[in-house]
């Protein structure tokens, strides 16, 4: 992308700053309230630089304001690079808006930190049960947020290239095994036709790293943290299966299959033929199909032994804990939950519709459509990032460890250091109790 959130989760978070501040203010609701002036409610979004998605937000606000006379929602849009810092500062001053969007993996952190209030959207046109599980943000059994779309990781390749080198084109029902994938990369490298046969966006930063690579670690059988209680990363992040992933990940560089640091636009490089296989997201599917036509292969994630995995959760809508007009905020949230808006978001952003009913109305994503495989990937393979307030810190530590590993650090030591740092963070925050 420009990782459409690098839209995916956690995407633009200033994780270190957010975690540090939240760790010091896990106070819940109370104190001053804000976000509304009478029945006029303020809404914040990260979409100032994304006109297509912002237009959908504006449309919902306009429709809601015109549908009744009791409440009025007014918009304030921020550049994505500034958004999370603005939320953190406003939360500290207890001046959050009534309505705001939040990147899915950060819902637990913001709920624990007292930024958000649970919401009730019962009676909406679209039941929560109809949504992709990854588009619903819950923490400790309570609903805090929901989204209209998700994205899916996928491999892109040219069918003609795979056929030339006698590489099987995998299907959702029969993805590549690790042995098949390694063999394919060896064949492509031997051909001498590509600078690097594999492109995985290693020049990216931030949330791209855990979003793109922790699903591969999980497919090996490892994880970012022990999800049984979320009280330790040691023995999991640096466990045997995780180290196997890290060793393999490093080998992609040492064998010349993948660049230590990719170019500024990996998708452009793929379309130019510099790479044969690209690990990317559904946000580039339409562009690639337009360029390559029927030669485009949309390929499921590799099964490294514990099943194919991709990351799940993207931007979602929530209500602040300090909102002084929660009835109005929940009225807007309920109003927005109409199938037509799920369709509008997907069409505007090239994302996966959050419901099956919406997918049927989006060209290419309907059953039998050329992008329906991406919908199936999201339904079958998505793993949400750890649902713990510690996640922003975990994200930062994993990114550092993974980057160190492909730069030459010992895999076990790098993961061990990350696990120890995460455990220290958990302990220092009393395991995020409360």
Coordinates of C-alpha atoms in Angstrom, one line a residue, residues 190-430:
X190 CA 17.1 -20.4 -10.3
X191 CA 15.4 -18.9 -13.4
X192 CA 17.4 -15.7 -13.0
X193 CA 14.4 -13.8 -14.3
X194 CA 13.6 -11.8 -11.2
X195 CA 15.6 -9.5 -8.9
X196 CA 13.9 -11.3 -6.1
X197 CA 11.2 -14.0 -6.7
X198 CA 9.3 -13.0 -3.5
X199 CA 8.1 -9.5 -2.5
X200 CA 6.7 -9.2 1.1
X201 CA 6.9 -5.4 1.7
X202 CA 10.0 -5.5 4.0
X203 CA 10.5 -1.8 3.4
X204 CA 7.3 -1.1 5.2
X205 CA 7.0 0.0 8.9
X206 CA 4.7 0.1 11.8
X207 CA 1.7 -2.2 12.0
X208 CA 2.5 -3.8 8.6
X209 CA 5.0 -6.1 10.3
X210 CA 2.7 -7.8 12.8
X211 CA -0.2 -7.7 10.3
X212 CA 1.8 -9.3 7.5
X213 CA 4.1 -11.6 9.3
X214 CA 2.6 -12.8 12.6
X215 CA 0.0 -14.8 10.7
X216 CA 2.9 -16.8 9.1
X217 CA 4.3 -17.3 12.6
X218 CA 0.9 -18.5 13.7
X219 CA 0.7 -20.9 10.8
X220 CA 4.0 -22.4 12.0
X221 CA 2.3 -22.9 15.3
X222 CA 3.7 -19.9 17.3
X223 CA 2.0 -16.7 18.4
X224 CA 2.8 -13.2 19.7
X225 CA 1.7 -14.1 23.3
X226 CA 0.1 -16.9 25.2
X227 CA -3.6 -16.1 24.7
X228 CA -4.6 -18.1 27.7
X229 CA -4.9 -15.2 30.0
X230 CA -2.5 -12.9 28.1
X231 CA 0.0 -12.9 30.9
X232 CA 3.2 -14.0 29.2
X233 CA 4.9 -14.0 25.9
X234 CA 7.8 -16.2 27.1
X235 CA 7.5 -19.7 25.9
X236 CA 5.2 -18.6 23.0
X237 CA 6.8 -15.8 21.1
X238 CA 10.2 -17.4 21.6
X239 CA 9.0 -21.0 21.7
X240 CA 10.1 -23.7 19.3
X241 CA 7.5 -23.1 16.6
X242 CA 8.1 -19.3 16.6
X243 CA 11.8 -19.8 16.3
X244 CA 11.2 -22.2 13.3
X245 CA 9.2 -19.4 11.7
X246 CA 12.0 -16.8 12.4
X247 CA 14.7 -19.1 11.0
X248 CA 12.7 -19.6 7.8
X249 CA 11.9 -15.9 7.6
X250 CA 15.6 -15.1 7.8
X251 CA 16.4 -17.8 5.2
X252 CA 14.3 -15.9 2.6
X253 CA 17.0 -13.2 2.7
X254 CA 20.0 -15.4 2.9
X255 CA 18.8 -17.6 0.0
X256 CA 18.2 -14.5 -2.1
X257 CA 14.4 -15.1 -2.4
X258 CA 13.4 -11.8 -0.8
X259 CA 15.1 -8.4 -0.3
X260 CA 16.1 -7.3 3.2
X261 CA 14.3 -4.1 2.4
X262 CA 11.8 -3.8 -0.4
X263 CA 11.3 -0.7 -2.6
X264 CA 9.0 2.1 -1.8
X265 CA 6.1 0.6 -3.9
X266 CA 6.2 -3.2 -3.8
X267 CA 3.0 -3.6 -5.8
X268 CA 4.4 -1.4 -8.5
X269 CA 7.5 -3.6 -8.6
X270 CA 5.4 -6.7 -8.9
X271 CA 3.4 -5.3 -11.7
X272 CA 6.6 -4.3 -13.5
X273 CA 7.8 -8.0 -13.3
X274 CA 10.6 -7.4 -10.8
X275 CA 9.1 -10.0 -8.5
X276 CA 7.1 -13.2 -9.3
X277 CA 5.0 -13.6 -6.1
X278 CA 3.8 -10.7 -3.9
X279 CA 2.5 -11.0 -0.3
X280 CA 0.1 -8.1 -0.3
X281 CA -3.5 -7.1 0.5
X282 CA -6.9 -7.1 -1.0
X283 CA -6.7 -3.3 -1.4
X284 CA -4.5 -3.9 -4.6
X285 CA -6.7 -6.7 -6.1
X286 CA -8.7 -4.4 -8.4
X287 CA -5.6 -2.6 -9.7
X288 CA -3.8 -5.8 -10.3
X289 CA -6.8 -7.4 -12.1
X290 CA -7.1 -4.3 -14.3
X291 CA -3.4 -4.6 -15.3
X292 CA -3.1 -8.4 -15.6
X293 CA -6.6 -9.5 -16.4
X294 CA -7.2 -13.2 -16.4
X295 CA -3.5 -13.8 -15.9
X296 CA -3.7 -12.6 -12.3
X297 CA -3.6 -15.4 -9.7
X298 CA -5.1 -14.6 -6.3
X299 CA -3.5 -17.1 -4.0
X300 CA -4.3 -18.2 -0.4
X301 CA -1.8 -18.0 2.4
X302 CA 0.6 -20.9 2.8
X303 CA -0.2 -23.6 5.2
X304 CA 3.1 -23.8 7.2
X305 CA 1.8 -26.7 9.3
X306 CA -0.9 -25.2 11.5
X307 CA -3.3 -24.1 8.8
X308 CA -3.4 -21.0 6.6
X309 CA -3.6 -17.7 8.5
X310 CA -4.1 -14.0 7.7
X311 CA -4.5 -11.0 9.9
X312 CA -8.0 -9.7 10.8
X313 CA -9.6 -6.4 11.9
X314 CA -9.5 -2.9 10.4
X315 CA -10.9 0.5 11.3
X316 CA -14.1 0.5 13.5
X317 CA -16.5 3.0 15.0
X318 CA -16.9 3.6 18.7
X319 CA -18.3 5.9 21.3
X320 CA -16.1 7.8 23.8
X321 CA -16.5 7.3 27.6
X322 CA -16.7 11.0 28.1
X323 CA -19.5 11.6 25.6
X324 CA -22.2 13.8 27.2
X325 CA -24.9 12.6 24.8
X326 CA -24.5 8.9 24.6
X327 CA -28.1 8.5 23.4
X328 CA -27.3 10.6 20.4
X329 CA -24.1 8.8 19.7
X330 CA -25.7 5.4 19.8
X331 CA -28.5 6.7 17.5
X332 CA -25.9 7.6 14.9
X333 CA -24.1 4.2 15.3
X334 CA -27.4 2.3 14.9
X335 CA -28.4 4.4 11.9
X336 CA -25.1 3.7 10.2
X337 CA -25.6 0.0 10.3
X338 CA -27.5 -0.3 7.0
X339 CA -26.5 -2.7 4.3
X340 CA -26.2 0.2 1.8
X341 CA -23.5 1.8 3.8
X342 CA -21.5 -1.5 4.1
X343 CA -21.8 -1.6 0.3
X344 CA -20.7 2.1 -0.1
X345 CA -17.6 1.6 2.0
X346 CA -16.5 -1.5 0.1
X347 CA -17.0 0.2 -3.3
X348 CA -15.2 3.3 -2.2
X349 CA -12.2 1.7 -0.6
X350 CA -11.7 -1.6 -2.5
X351 CA -12.1 -3.5 0.8
X352 CA -14.0 -6.6 1.7
X353 CA -17.6 -5.9 2.7
X354 CA -18.3 -6.7 6.3
X355 CA -21.4 -8.7 5.6
X356 CA -22.4 -11.4 3.1
X357 CA -25.5 -9.4 2.1
X358 CA -23.2 -6.4 1.2
X359 CA -20.8 -8.7 -0.6
X360 CA -23.6 -9.8 -3.0
X361 CA -24.0 -6.2 -4.1
X362 CA -20.3 -5.4 -4.7
X363 CA -19.1 -6.3 -8.2
X364 CA -16.4 -8.9 -8.0
X365 CA -17.0 -9.8 -4.4
X366 CA -20.3 -11.6 -4.9
X367 CA -20.4 -15.5 -5.0
X368 CA -18.5 -16.5 -8.1
X369 CA -16.9 -13.1 -8.5
X370 CA -13.3 -12.7 -9.3
X371 CA -12.5 -11.3 -5.8
X372 CA -14.8 -13.6 -3.9
X373 CA -11.8 -15.7 -2.9
X374 CA -10.7 -12.7 -0.8
X375 CA -14.0 -12.8 1.1
X376 CA -13.4 -16.5 1.7
X377 CA -9.9 -15.9 3.0
X378 CA -11.3 -13.3 5.5
X379 CA -14.0 -15.8 6.6
X380 CA -11.8 -18.9 6.9
X381 CA -8.3 -17.7 7.7
X382 CA -8.5 -14.4 9.7
X383 CA -6.8 -14.3 13.1
X384 CA -7.3 -11.1 15.1
X385 CA -4.3 -9.7 16.8
X386 CA -4.1 -10.4 20.6
X387 CA -7.2 -8.9 22.3
X388 CA -5.3 -7.3 25.1
X389 CA -4.5 -3.7 26.1
X390 CA -0.8 -4.7 25.8
X391 CA -1.2 -5.1 22.0
X392 CA 0.3 -1.8 20.9
X393 CA 3.5 -2.6 22.9
X394 CA 3.5 -6.2 21.5
X395 CA 3.2 -4.8 18.0
X396 CA 6.3 -2.6 18.5
X397 CA 8.4 -5.3 20.0
X398 CA 7.5 -7.8 17.3
X399 CA 8.3 -5.3 14.6
X400 CA 11.7 -4.7 16.1
X401 CA 12.5 -8.4 16.5
X402 CA 11.4 -9.3 13.0
X403 CA 13.4 -6.5 11.4
X404 CA 16.5 -7.5 13.5
X405 CA 16.0 -11.1 12.4
X406 CA 16.1 -10.4 8.6
X407 CA 19.0 -8.0 9.3
X408 CA 21.0 -11.0 10.7
X409 CA 20.2 -11.3 14.4
X410 CA 19.9 -14.7 15.9
X411 CA 16.2 -15.7 15.7
X412 CA 16.0 -17.2 19.1
X413 CA 17.7 -14.4 20.9
X414 CA 15.7 -11.7 19.0
X415 CA 12.4 -13.3 19.9
X416 CA 13.6 -14.0 23.4
X417 CA 14.4 -10.3 24.0
X418 CA 11.0 -9.3 22.6
X419 CA 9.2 -11.8 24.8
X420 CA 11.1 -10.6 27.9
X421 CA 10.3 -7.0 27.1
X422 CA 6.6 -7.8 26.6
X423 CA 6.5 -9.7 29.9
X424 CA 8.1 -6.8 31.7
X425 CA 5.4 -4.5 30.2
X426 CA 2.7 -6.8 31.4
X427 CA 4.1 -7.0 34.9
X428 CA 4.6 -3.2 35.2
X429 CA 1.0 -2.7 34.2
X430 CA -0.3 -5.3 36.6

